Amino acid sequence: MKKRQNGRERKFIVYESHLLRLFASCPSCTSPTLGEVQQVKGSCVTILQDCGLCGFKTSWCSQPFVGAIPAGNFEISCALLFSGSLPSKTIRMFNFMNLATISYRTFMYHQQCYLHPAIVDVWKNQQAAYIRETLDSGQPVQLGGDGRADSPGHCAKFGSYTMMDLMKNLVIDLQLVQSNEVGSSCLMEKEGLVRSVHFLEQSRLVISQLVTDRHLQVAKWVRENMPNTVHNIDVWHVAKGLKKKLVALSKEKDCQDFVDWIKSIVNHLYWVPSSTPEDEEDEMKWEKWSSILNHIQNVHDGHGDHFQRCEHGDLGPDARQKRWLRPGTKVVEKLESIIDSRQMRKDIPKLSPTVQTSNLEAYHSVINHFAPKMNSFSYKGMQSRLLLAAMHYNENSAKGQAATKDGNLQYRIVFPKQKKGEFTVQKIKQANWFLTTPCHAVKKATLLLRLCVTSTSTQRRMLL
């Protein structure tokens, strides 16, 4: 039987009655004895065995100790935080089982004194390794930035801003901003960007391109303070707002035939930047975008000076699946106001032609596992969970696609909530992965705990 798994000792749930059976006889004279539970400290139990016949007396403990802290209690705190679990729910589950465990107060103490410093230390080491590697390469970085509030609406307490290397698909910096630092939750995203950019500039990284959403404060700050950086807008954020307007238009009276064109118009928006080289003029992007208004009216040439003709082939009766819209109708006039709006004239030239922030949005879903928006956390608790989410994402972002025994790549069909019943095809990632970050953090936390145990009171305050 294997005693260890992945180099770590296994633990088992043992009932009290079965445990006391091991102390039913004296190991010295084999006479019947009665072991009794002397102390329960979290998940650690101490049993006293006393033989009244031969005088044999011993005390047995179920766990090793690190200083005065049982190792099992400390590992429970580590497992709770590093797995993204909520301590209140987990401890309540243990209480329902009548399973001896640590208290919520004990977990908070371990987190504040040992776990949080260990997580920050591991993150800074990984961050410093990325910066050294990037500086050695001598190449500028292409970054994506986005903010996230800890709760929906305008009552958020914390706002985090994430910078991701879009070419390497790695989270490289996280800034946590509290709303009372900037006066309002609406100002947290810009402040997070400012702090992150200042940190990266102090680290001597050159930012050649920054892709963000359409946040007006962010756009203005980048325009005024980063003149040598190309600022682009992520296409998905523009497409999301555009689709809402198109769906609302299709629900109006005499506009029902427009429903079939919504998906095509959104796809056309994605095609505009991806098909336009970076050295092309902004007029080319705009003429490509505005050509969709002619296309849906069965006009396929004469769009403009730079983009004169549609690039699709012949659209005969067999190839065409949607009805052409008639000129001068209500739906065409309202669609023109959407396509030719002031907002779209600002956004279309700035759409990112290559890299997007889709991976950054995927990282936000990882944060939802470690720090759900329906739960509140302290500042250090939120920071720890954000860093854990970043390290978890970085270690698994390079996972390859799963394949069958025959070598065929695997895919799956999913029905995302935002598609409202429509499906999409996703790659199945490799399932066999080993997350090393918690192990590093456990080692760091245990080392910090041992240092605190062996240090003086003055040294202990310096460590914490």
mmCIF file of N, CA and C in Angstrom, residues 251-293:
data_model
loop_
_atom_site.group_PDB
_atom_site.id
_atom_site.type_symbol
_atom_site.label_atom_id
_atom_site.label_comp_id
_atom_site.label_asym_id
_atom_site.label_seq_id
_atom_site.Cartn_x
_atom_site.Cartn_y
_atom_site.Cartn_z
ATOM 1 N N LYS A 251 -36.741 44.005 -32.523
ATOM 2 C CA LYS A 251 -37.986 43.806 -31.778
ATOM 3 C C LYS A 251 -39.010 44.920 -32.030
ATOM 4 N N GLU A 252 -38.600 45.943 -32.783
ATOM 5 C CA GLU A 252 -39.529 47.019 -33.078
ATOM 6 C C GLU A 252 -40.510 46.611 -34.186
ATOM 7 N N LYS A 253 -41.545 47.371 -34.298
ATOM 8 C CA LYS A 253 -42.576 47.083 -35.299
ATOM 9 C C LYS A 253 -42.010 47.250 -36.711
ATOM 10 N N ASP A 254 -42.381 46.319 -37.601
ATOM 11 C CA ASP A 254 -41.959 46.314 -39.009
ATOM 12 C C ASP A 254 -40.459 46.072 -39.160
ATOM 13 N N CYS A 255 -39.806 45.520 -38.148
ATOM 14 C CA CYS A 255 -38.360 45.252 -38.233
ATOM 15 C C CYS A 255 -38.038 43.789 -37.961
ATOM 16 N N GLN A 256 -39.043 42.922 -38.009
ATOM 17 C CA GLN A 256 -38.815 41.526 -37.656
ATOM 18 C C GLN A 256 -37.913 40.810 -38.664
ATOM 19 N N ASP A 257 -37.937 41.241 -39.934
ATOM 20 C CA ASP A 257 -37.098 40.579 -40.943
ATOM 21 C C ASP A 257 -35.613 40.831 -40.717
ATOM 22 N N PHE A 258 -35.301 41.764 -39.859
ATOM 23 C CA PHE A 258 -33.899 42.111 -39.625
ATOM 24 C C PHE A 258 -33.186 41.090 -38.732
ATOM 25 N N VAL A 259 -33.930 40.205 -38.064
ATOM 26 C CA VAL A 259 -33.335 39.256 -37.119
ATOM 27 C C VAL A 259 -32.254 38.411 -37.781
ATOM 28 N N ASP A 260 -32.478 37.981 -39.005
ATOM 29 C CA ASP A 260 -31.526 37.096 -39.683
ATOM 30 C C ASP A 260 -30.201 37.778 -39.990
ATOM 31 N N TRP A 261 -30.162 39.095 -39.949
ATOM 32 C CA TRP A 261 -28.937 39.817 -40.306
ATOM 33 C C TRP A 261 -28.069 40.143 -39.091
ATOM 34 N N ILE A 262 -28.572 39.944 -37.893
ATOM 35 C CA ILE A 262 -27.829 40.368 -36.701
ATOM 36 C C ILE A 262 -26.484 39.653 -36.609
ATOM 37 N N LYS A 263 -26.492 38.352 -36.725
ATOM 38 C CA LYS A 263 -25.249 37.592 -36.605
ATOM 39 C C LYS A 263 -24.264 37.967 -37.701
ATOM 40 N N SER A 264 -24.749 38.211 -38.909
ATOM 41 C CA SER A 264 -23.865 38.572 -40.016
ATOM 42 C C SER A 264 -23.204 39.928 -39.774
ATOM 43 N N ILE A 265 -23.957 40.882 -39.242
ATOM 44 C CA ILE A 265 -23.391 42.206 -38.985
ATOM 45 C C ILE A 265 -22.328 42.139 -37.886
ATOM 46 N N VAL A 266 -22.593 41.356 -36.838
ATOM 47 C CA VAL A 266 -21.608 41.201 -35.769
ATOM 48 C C VAL A 266 -20.344 40.524 -36.297
ATOM 49 N N ASN A 267 -20.508 39.483 -37.115
ATOM 50 C CA ASN A 267 -19.347 38.821 -37.715
ATOM 51 C C ASN A 267 -18.576 39.776 -38.617
ATOM 52 N N HIS A 268 -19.292 40.645 -39.313
ATOM 53 C CA HIS A 268 -18.641 41.629 -40.170
ATOM 54 C C HIS A 268 -17.769 42.575 -39.352
ATOM 55 N N LEU A 269 -18.224 42.917 -38.142
ATOM 56 C CA LEU A 269 -17.429 43.786 -37.277
ATOM 57 C C LEU A 269 -16.110 43.123 -36.903
ATOM 58 N N TYR A 270 -16.125 41.812 -36.621
ATOM 59 C CA TYR A 270 -14.888 41.099 -36.319
ATOM 60 C C TYR A 270 -13.975 41.040 -37.544
ATOM 61 N N TRP A 271 -14.576 40.947 -38.739
ATOM 62 C CA TRP A 271 -13.786 40.814 -39.959
ATOM 63 C C TRP A 271 -13.062 42.110 -40.316
ATOM 64 N N VAL A 272 -13.650 43.244 -40.001
ATOM 65 C CA VAL A 272 -13.089 44.538 -40.414
ATOM 66 C C VAL A 272 -11.655 44.725 -39.931
ATOM 67 N N PRO A 273 -11.338 44.635 -38.625
ATOM 68 C CA PRO A 273 -9.936 44.836 -38.206
ATOM 69 C C PRO A 273 -9.015 43.687 -38.593
ATOM 70 N N SER A 274 -9.527 42.446 -38.555
ATOM 71 C CA SER A 274 -8.669 41.303 -38.845
ATOM 72 C C SER A 274 -8.240 41.246 -40.307
ATOM 73 N N SER A 275 -9.027 41.824 -41.201
ATOM 74 C CA SER A 275 -8.697 41.798 -42.634
ATOM 75 C C SER A 275 -7.963 43.057 -43.090
ATOM 76 N N THR A 276 -7.718 43.993 -42.187
ATOM 77 C CA THR A 276 -7.073 45.247 -42.547
ATOM 78 C C THR A 276 -5.670 45.284 -41.973
ATOM 79 N N PRO A 277 -4.627 45.362 -42.793
ATOM 80 C CA PRO A 277 -3.254 45.460 -42.276
ATOM 81 C C PRO A 277 -3.078 46.703 -41.415
ATOM 82 N N GLU A 278 -2.117 46.630 -40.500
ATOM 83 C CA GLU A 278 -1.922 47.732 -39.561
ATOM 84 C C GLU A 278 -1.460 49.010 -40.256
ATOM 85 N N ASP A 279 -0.785 48.858 -41.413
ATOM 86 C CA ASP A 279 -0.286 50.052 -42.084
ATOM 87 C C ASP A 279 -1.341 50.725 -42.959
ATOM 88 N N GLU A 280 -2.540 50.140 -43.050
ATOM 89 C CA GLU A 280 -3.602 50.752 -43.847
ATOM 90 C C GLU A 280 -4.176 51.971 -43.108
ATOM 91 N N GLU A 281 -4.740 52.884 -43.866
ATOM 92 C CA GLU A 281 -5.329 54.067 -43.279
ATOM 93 C C GLU A 281 -6.630 53.721 -42.572
ATOM 94 N N ASP A 282 -7.020 54.604 -41.636
ATOM 95 C CA ASP A 282 -8.252 54.392 -40.885
ATOM 96 C C ASP A 282 -9.479 54.442 -41.786
ATOM 97 N N GLU A 283 -9.372 55.159 -42.913
ATOM 98 C CA GLU A 283 -10.506 55.232 -43.839
ATOM 99 C C GLU A 283 -10.860 53.867 -44.410
ATOM 100 N N MET A 284 -9.836 52.997 -44.556
ATOM 101 C CA MET A 284 -10.107 51.652 -45.064
ATOM 102 C C MET A 284 -10.996 50.885 -44.088
ATOM 103 N N LYS A 285 -10.680 50.953 -42.787
ATOM 104 C CA LYS A 285 -11.510 50.262 -41.798
ATOM 105 C C LYS A 285 -12.938 50.800 -41.813
ATOM 106 N N TRP A 286 -13.059 52.118 -41.884
ATOM 107 C CA TRP A 286 -14.400 52.689 -41.834
ATOM 108 C C TRP A 286 -15.207 52.323 -43.076
ATOM 109 N N GLU A 287 -14.589 52.349 -44.242
ATOM 110 C CA GLU A 287 -15.322 52.008 -45.468
ATOM 111 C C GLU A 287 -15.708 50.528 -45.480
ATOM 112 N N LYS A 288 -14.844 49.684 -44.923
ATOM 113 C CA LYS A 288 -15.218 48.264 -44.814
ATOM 114 C C LYS A 288 -16.418 48.100 -43.893
ATOM 115 N N TRP A 289 -16.400 48.827 -42.784
ATOM 116 C CA TRP A 289 -17.500 48.700 -41.828
ATOM 117 C C TRP A 289 -18.806 49.239 -42.416
ATOM 118 N N SER A 290 -18.779 50.429 -42.978
ATOM 119 C CA SER A 290 -20.009 51.041 -43.494
ATOM 120 C C SER A 290 -20.532 50.344 -44.739
ATOM 121 N N SER A 291 -19.699 49.496 -45.383
ATOM 122 C CA SER A 291 -20.170 48.785 -46.575
ATOM 123 C C SER A 291 -21.267 47.783 -46.266
ATOM 124 N N ILE A 292 -21.408 47.394 -44.981
ATOM 125 C CA ILE A 292 -22.435 46.426 -44.618
ATOM 126 C C ILE A 292 -23.827 46.999 -44.867
ATOM 127 N N LEU A 293 -23.974 48.322 -44.778
ATOM 128 C CA LEU A 293 -25.273 48.949 -45.028
ATOM 129 C C LEU A 293 -25.674 48.803 -46.493
#
